[in-house]
Structures are given as C-alpha cells and as structure tokens.
Coordinates of C-alpha atoms in Angstrom, one line a residue:
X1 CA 54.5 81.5 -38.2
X2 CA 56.0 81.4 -34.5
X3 CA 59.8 81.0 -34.6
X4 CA 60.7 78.5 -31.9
X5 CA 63.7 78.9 -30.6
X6 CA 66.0 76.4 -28.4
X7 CA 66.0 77.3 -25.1
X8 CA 69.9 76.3 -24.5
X9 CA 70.9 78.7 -27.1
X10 CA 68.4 81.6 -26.7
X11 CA 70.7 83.7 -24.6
X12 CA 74.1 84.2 -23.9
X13 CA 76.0 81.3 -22.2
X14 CA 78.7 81.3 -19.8
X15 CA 81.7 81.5 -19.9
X16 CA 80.6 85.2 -19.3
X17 CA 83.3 88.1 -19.0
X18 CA 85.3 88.5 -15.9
X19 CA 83.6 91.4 -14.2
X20 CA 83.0 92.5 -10.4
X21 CA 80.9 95.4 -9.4
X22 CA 79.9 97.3 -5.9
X23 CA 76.5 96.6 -4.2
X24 CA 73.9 96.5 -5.4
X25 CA 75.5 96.6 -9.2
X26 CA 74.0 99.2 -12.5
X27 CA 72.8 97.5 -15.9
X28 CA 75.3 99.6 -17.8
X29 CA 78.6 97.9 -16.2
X30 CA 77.0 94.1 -17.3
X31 CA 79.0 91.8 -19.7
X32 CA 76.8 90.8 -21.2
X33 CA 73.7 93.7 -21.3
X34 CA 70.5 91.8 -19.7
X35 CA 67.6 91.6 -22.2
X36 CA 64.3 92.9 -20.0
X37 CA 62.0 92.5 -23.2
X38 CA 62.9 96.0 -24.8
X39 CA 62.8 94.6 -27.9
X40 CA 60.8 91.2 -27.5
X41 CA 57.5 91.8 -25.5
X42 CA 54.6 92.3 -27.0
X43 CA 51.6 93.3 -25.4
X44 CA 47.6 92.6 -25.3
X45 CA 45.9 94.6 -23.3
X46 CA 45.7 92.1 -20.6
X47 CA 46.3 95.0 -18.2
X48 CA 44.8 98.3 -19.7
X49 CA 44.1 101.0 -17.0
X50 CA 46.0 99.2 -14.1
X51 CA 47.9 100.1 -11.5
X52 CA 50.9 99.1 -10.3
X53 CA 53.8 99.4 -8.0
X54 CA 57.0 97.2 -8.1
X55 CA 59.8 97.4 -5.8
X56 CA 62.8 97.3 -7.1
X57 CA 61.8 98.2 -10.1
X58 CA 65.0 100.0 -11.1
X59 CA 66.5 97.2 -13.2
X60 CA 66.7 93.2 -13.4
X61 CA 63.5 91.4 -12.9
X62 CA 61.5 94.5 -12.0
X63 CA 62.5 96.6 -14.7
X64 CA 61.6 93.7 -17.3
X65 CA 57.8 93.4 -15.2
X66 CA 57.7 97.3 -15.7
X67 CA 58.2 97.1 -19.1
X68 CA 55.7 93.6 -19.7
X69 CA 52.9 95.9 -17.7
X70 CA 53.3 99.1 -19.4
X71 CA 53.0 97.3 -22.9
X72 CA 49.9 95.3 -21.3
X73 CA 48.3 98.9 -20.5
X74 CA 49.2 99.3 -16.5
X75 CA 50.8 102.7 -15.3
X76 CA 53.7 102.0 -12.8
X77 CA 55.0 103.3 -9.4
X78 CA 58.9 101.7 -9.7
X79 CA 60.6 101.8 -6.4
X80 CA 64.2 101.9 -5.8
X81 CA 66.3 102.2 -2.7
X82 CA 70.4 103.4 -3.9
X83 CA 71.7 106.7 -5.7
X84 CA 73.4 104.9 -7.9
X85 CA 70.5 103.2 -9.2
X86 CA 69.3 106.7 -10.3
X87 CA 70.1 106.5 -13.7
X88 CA 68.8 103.2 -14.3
X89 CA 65.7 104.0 -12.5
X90 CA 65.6 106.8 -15.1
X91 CA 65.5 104.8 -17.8
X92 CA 62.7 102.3 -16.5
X93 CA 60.9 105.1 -16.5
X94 CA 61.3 106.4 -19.9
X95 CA 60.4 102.6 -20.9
X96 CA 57.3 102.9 -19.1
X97 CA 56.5 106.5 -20.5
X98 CA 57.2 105.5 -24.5
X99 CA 54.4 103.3 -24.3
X100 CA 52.4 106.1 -23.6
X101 CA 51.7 104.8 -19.8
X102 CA 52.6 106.6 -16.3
X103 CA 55.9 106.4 -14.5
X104 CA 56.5 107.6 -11.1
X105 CA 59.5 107.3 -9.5
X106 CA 60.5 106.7 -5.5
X107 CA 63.9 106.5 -3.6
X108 CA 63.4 105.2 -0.4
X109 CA 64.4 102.7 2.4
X110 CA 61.5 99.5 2.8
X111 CA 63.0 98.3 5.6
X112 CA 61.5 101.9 7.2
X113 CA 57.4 101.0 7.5
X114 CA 57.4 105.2 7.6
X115 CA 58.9 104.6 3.7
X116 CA 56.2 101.8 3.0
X117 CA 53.5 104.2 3.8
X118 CA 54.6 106.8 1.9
X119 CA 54.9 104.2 -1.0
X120 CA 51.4 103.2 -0.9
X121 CA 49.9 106.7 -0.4
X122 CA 51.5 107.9 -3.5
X123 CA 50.2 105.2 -5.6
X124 CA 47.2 105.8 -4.6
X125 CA 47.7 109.7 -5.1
X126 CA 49.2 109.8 -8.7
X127 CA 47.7 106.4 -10.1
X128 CA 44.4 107.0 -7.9
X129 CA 44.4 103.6 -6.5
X130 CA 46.2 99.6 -6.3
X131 CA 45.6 97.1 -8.8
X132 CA 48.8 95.5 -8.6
X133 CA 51.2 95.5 -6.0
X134 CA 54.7 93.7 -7.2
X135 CA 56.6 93.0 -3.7
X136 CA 60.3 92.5 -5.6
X137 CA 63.1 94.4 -4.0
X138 CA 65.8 91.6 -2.1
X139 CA 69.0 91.9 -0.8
X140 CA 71.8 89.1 -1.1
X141 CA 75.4 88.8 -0.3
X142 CA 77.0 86.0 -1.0
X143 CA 79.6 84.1 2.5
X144 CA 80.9 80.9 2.3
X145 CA 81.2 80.3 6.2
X146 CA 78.6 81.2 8.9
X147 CA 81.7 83.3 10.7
X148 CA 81.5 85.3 7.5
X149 CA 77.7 86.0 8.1
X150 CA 77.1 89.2 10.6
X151 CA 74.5 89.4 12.8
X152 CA 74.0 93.0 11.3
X153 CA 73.6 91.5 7.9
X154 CA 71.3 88.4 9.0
X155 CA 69.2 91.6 10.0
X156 CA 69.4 93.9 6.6
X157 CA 68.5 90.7 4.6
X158 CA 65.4 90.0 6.8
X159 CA 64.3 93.2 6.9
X160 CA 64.4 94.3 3.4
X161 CA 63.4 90.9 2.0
X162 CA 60.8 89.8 4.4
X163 CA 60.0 93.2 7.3
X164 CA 59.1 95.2 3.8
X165 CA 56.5 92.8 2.2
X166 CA 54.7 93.4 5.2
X167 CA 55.0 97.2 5.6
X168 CA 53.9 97.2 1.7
X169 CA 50.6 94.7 1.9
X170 CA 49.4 96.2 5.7
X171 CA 49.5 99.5 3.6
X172 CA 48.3 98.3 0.5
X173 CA 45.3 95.8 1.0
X174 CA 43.1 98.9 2.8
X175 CA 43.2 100.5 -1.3
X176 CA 42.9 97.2 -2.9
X177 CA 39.5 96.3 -4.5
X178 CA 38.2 92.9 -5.5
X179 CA 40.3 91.1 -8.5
X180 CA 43.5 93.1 -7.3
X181 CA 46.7 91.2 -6.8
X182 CA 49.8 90.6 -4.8
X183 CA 52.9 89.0 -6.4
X184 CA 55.6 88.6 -4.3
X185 CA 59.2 87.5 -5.7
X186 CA 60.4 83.9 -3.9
X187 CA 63.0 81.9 -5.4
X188 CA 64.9 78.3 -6.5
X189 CA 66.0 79.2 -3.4
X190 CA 62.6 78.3 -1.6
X191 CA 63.0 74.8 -2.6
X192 CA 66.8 74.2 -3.0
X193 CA 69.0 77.0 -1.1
X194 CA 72.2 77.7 -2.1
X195 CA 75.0 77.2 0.5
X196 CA 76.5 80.5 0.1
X197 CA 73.3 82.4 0.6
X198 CA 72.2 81.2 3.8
X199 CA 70.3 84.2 4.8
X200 CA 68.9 85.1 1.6
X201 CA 67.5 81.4 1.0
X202 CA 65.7 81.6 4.3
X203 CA 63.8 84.6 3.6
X204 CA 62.7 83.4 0.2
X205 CA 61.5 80.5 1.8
X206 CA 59.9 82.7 4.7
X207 CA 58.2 84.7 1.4
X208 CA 56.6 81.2 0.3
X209 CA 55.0 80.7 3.2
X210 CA 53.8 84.1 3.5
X211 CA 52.5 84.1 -0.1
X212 CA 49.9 80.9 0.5
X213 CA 49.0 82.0 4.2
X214 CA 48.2 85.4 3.4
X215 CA 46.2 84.2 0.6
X216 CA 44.4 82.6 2.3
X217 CA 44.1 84.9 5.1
X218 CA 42.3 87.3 2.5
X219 CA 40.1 84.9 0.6
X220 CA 38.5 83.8 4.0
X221 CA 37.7 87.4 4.5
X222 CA 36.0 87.8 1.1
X223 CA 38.4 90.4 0.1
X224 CA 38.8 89.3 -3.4
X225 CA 42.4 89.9 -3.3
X226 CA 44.5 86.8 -4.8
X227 CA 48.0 86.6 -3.3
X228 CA 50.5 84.2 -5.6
X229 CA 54.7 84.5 -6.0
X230 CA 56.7 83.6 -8.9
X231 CA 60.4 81.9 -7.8
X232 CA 62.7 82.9 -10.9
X233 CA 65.6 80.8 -11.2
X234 CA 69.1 81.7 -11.7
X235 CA 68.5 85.6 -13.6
X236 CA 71.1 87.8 -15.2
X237 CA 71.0 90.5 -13.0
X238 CA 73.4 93.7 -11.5
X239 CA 72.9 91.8 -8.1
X240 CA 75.1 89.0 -9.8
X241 CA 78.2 90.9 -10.4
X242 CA 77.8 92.7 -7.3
X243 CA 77.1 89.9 -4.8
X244 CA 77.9 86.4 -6.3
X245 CA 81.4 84.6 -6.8
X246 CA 82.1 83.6 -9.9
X247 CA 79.4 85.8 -11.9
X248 CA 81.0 84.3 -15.1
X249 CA 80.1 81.2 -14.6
X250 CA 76.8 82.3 -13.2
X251 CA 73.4 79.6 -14.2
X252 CA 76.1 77.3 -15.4
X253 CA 74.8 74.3 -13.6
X254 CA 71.0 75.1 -14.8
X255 CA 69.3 72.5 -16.3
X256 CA 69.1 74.6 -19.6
X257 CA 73.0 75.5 -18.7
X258 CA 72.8 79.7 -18.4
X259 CA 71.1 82.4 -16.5
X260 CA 67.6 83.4 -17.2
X261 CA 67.2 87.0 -18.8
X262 CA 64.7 89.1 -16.6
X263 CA 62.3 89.2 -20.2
X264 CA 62.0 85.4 -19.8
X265 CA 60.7 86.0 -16.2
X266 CA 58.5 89.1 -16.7
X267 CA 55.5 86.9 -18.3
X268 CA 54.8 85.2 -14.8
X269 CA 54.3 88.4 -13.3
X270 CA 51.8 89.5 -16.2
X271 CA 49.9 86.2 -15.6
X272 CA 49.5 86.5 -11.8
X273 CA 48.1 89.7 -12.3
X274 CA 45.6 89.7 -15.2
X275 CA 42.3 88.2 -15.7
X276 CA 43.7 84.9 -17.0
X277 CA 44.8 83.4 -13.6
X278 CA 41.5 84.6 -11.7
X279 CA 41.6 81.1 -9.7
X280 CA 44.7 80.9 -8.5
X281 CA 45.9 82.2 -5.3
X282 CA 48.5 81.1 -3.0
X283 CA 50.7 79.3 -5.4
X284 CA 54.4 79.5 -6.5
X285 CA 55.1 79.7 -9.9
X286 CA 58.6 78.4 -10.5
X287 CA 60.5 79.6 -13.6
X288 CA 63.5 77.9 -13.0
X289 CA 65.1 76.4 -16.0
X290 CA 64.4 73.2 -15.4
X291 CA 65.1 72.9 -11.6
X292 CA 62.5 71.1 -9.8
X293 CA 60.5 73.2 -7.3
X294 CA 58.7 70.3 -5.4

C-alpha cells in the first residue's frame, strides 16, 4: 500500500542551521544534507537507452534529474562550471554509474559558445547522439538595492542563464531526432520575482518566453522536437547558503512552509522527457509548493 505522506512535514523545516558558504556553495557543507532521490526514486524504464546532457548537473536540482534518468535507463553527460564542484561532480557520477548507466563528466565555461560546442560534440561522441538536452545551470546573487547590482554582474547572470541556453540548443537541435526533448529550468521567479534577485528573476522570465517560442519555432518546422521548462519553487540547494540572506529561514513563506528537496523536483524533468508527455510542448510546469504560477 502507498504511504502517503503530508507534504508540510515530509522534509526538514526551517528554522534551518545558521550556515554561510562561498559561491557557488558544495553539498557536503549543507545543514541540513539535500535529499536528490538517492534513496527514494524508483525507476521504470521510461527512459531506457537515452541520452542526456544536463548542465549543472554537479549537485541540487541537476544532480537529483541525473539520478531520476539514470534509474529511468538514460546515460548522462553532467556539466559543471567551478573546481570546487569537482568532488561533487564526482559523486553524481558515481550515482549515475551504480545503476549501471554512463557518466561523462565536463568542466567548462557556458557563457563561452566555444565551451557549448564542445558540450554538444561530446555528447554526441561518447553517448552517440541527443535525446535529452537538460538546459539547468543559473547563476544568482542575491542585492537588496539596484546600486548594489554591477553592471558586470547584470552581464554574468545574463550570460550564463540566458546567452548559454542558446549556445547549447543552436548546437544541439542539428543531433536531435524526432521525439527528442529540450527542458529548460525557469522559475517562481517567472511569475513572482523576488526583490532581491532582480537580475536573476529577469532571466528566468526571459527562459519562459524562450521555452514556448522556441517550441514553437521547431514544431512549425516539423522537427519533432518538443521544447517545455519546469519552474521549481523555493529548492534546498548549495546556491542557497552561498547566495541568499537568511538561508535558515529559506522556503519559509511557501505555501507548504519549507524548501523543496531537488528529489521532489527531479520527476518534472523525467515527465518532460519521456513518452508520457508526447503532446505537450511549450509549457511551464510549475512545482512550486503551492505558489500560484498564473
């Protein structure tokens, strides 16, 4: 028998630990430990022989869609852009690799269309083609005043949020047959920015827009390549600690009251991808705890 569970109490609640960390944050230095569906996700097969590449793939949201596609039967490309995200990248990987799937790893700058080539050649080198390409990475820093907000900044947010999506799907759609998919990672943010992430917000708005016209743009060609976004609510993250005030009291004001987990996000991305949402294309999935997305 399914044990339902309420969704208040699934998962820690803030208060969380007092806790700070550098750009852009490691799993191991969380209080408390994200859950990306190690233990919890159970596969179907939905994706067997797939192949994928995710951006940021190192941890949060990625590594949890890494591990959902790997137990669904996809081999993985994860894509990562720090040093210090080695070790986490690492262990993605291994994730990926117990269930028997392929992991390839790849350090590099999006924001460089030179690195997005690369990216996209050697998924199609070591998986032998695209099924599935997960457009994820984001930068966000957190400024309570526009003074506070560079110009230099304004730019790094726009280029590795937005410039990179469309490096990655230029380079990718030429390997891309019919039934392939493109799942780009918008926001609450889309629909109700946060005043302290003026930047960010904008881009994942920008990504929303450039989900359903891009879409669209491919369907009128006959490409059979569906285009959709999922726009995660508040998630338990390293970018968190790293970026936001107040991380303990992170996904307080949720309607369900706490942060998601990246596990509770990872299903979205499995949907979007598989067989099961073969007629839609150009939408927005919001998993947002309750938050209206309208």
């Amino acid at each position: 028998m399914t044990q339902f569970k309420n969704p208040h109490t699934k998962y820690p609640v803030p208060p969380f630990p007092k806790q700070e960390q550098e750009v852009p944050g490691t799993e191991a230095a969380m209080q408390p430990q994200a859950d990306h569906g190690e233990e919890s996700y159970v596969g179907s097969g939905k994706l067997t022989g797939a192949k994928a590449i995710i951006t940021g793939g190192d941890s949060g949201i990625g590594r949890a869609v890494a591990i959902a596609y790997a137990r669904e039967g996809a081999d993985v490309v994860i894509s990562y852009g720090y040093d210090v995200e080695d070790e986490d990248a690492a262990e993605t990987a291994r994730l990926v690799e117990k269930e028997g799937r392929k992991a390839i790893l790849s350090k590099g700058d999006l924001r460089e269309e030179s690195y997005a080539n690369q990216l996209i050649e050697l998924g199609v080198r070591e998986l032998g083609g695209i099924d599935i390409l997960v457009n994820n990475a984001a930068y966000q820093m957190a400024h309570k005043t526009l003074e506070e907000l560079t110009a230099e900044e304004w730019d790094r947010t726009f280029e590795t949020n937005i410039r990179s999506m469309f490096y990655l799907c230029k380079a990718a759609v030429p390997h891309m047959q019919p039934g392939s998919s493109i799942i780009n990672t918008a926001s609450v943010n889309s629909y109700h920015p946060n005043a302290v992430l003026l930047d960010y917000a904008a881009t994942k708005g920008a990504i929303q827009n450039f989900t359903a016209n891009l879409a669209q743009m491919l369907l009128e060609q006959d490409k059979g390549i569906r285009v959709n976004a999922v726009a995660p609510g508040p998630v338990w993250t390293p970018l968190i600690p790293s970026t936001m005030p107040e991380p303990e009291n992170f996904g307080k004001d949720s309607p369900i009251k706490r942060p998601a987990q990246p596990a509770e996000i990872a299903p979205a991305y499995v949907f979007l991808a598989c067989e099961d949402s073969s007629y839609i294309a150009g939408a927005t999935i919001a998993v947002t705890g309750g938050k209206v997305a309208m």
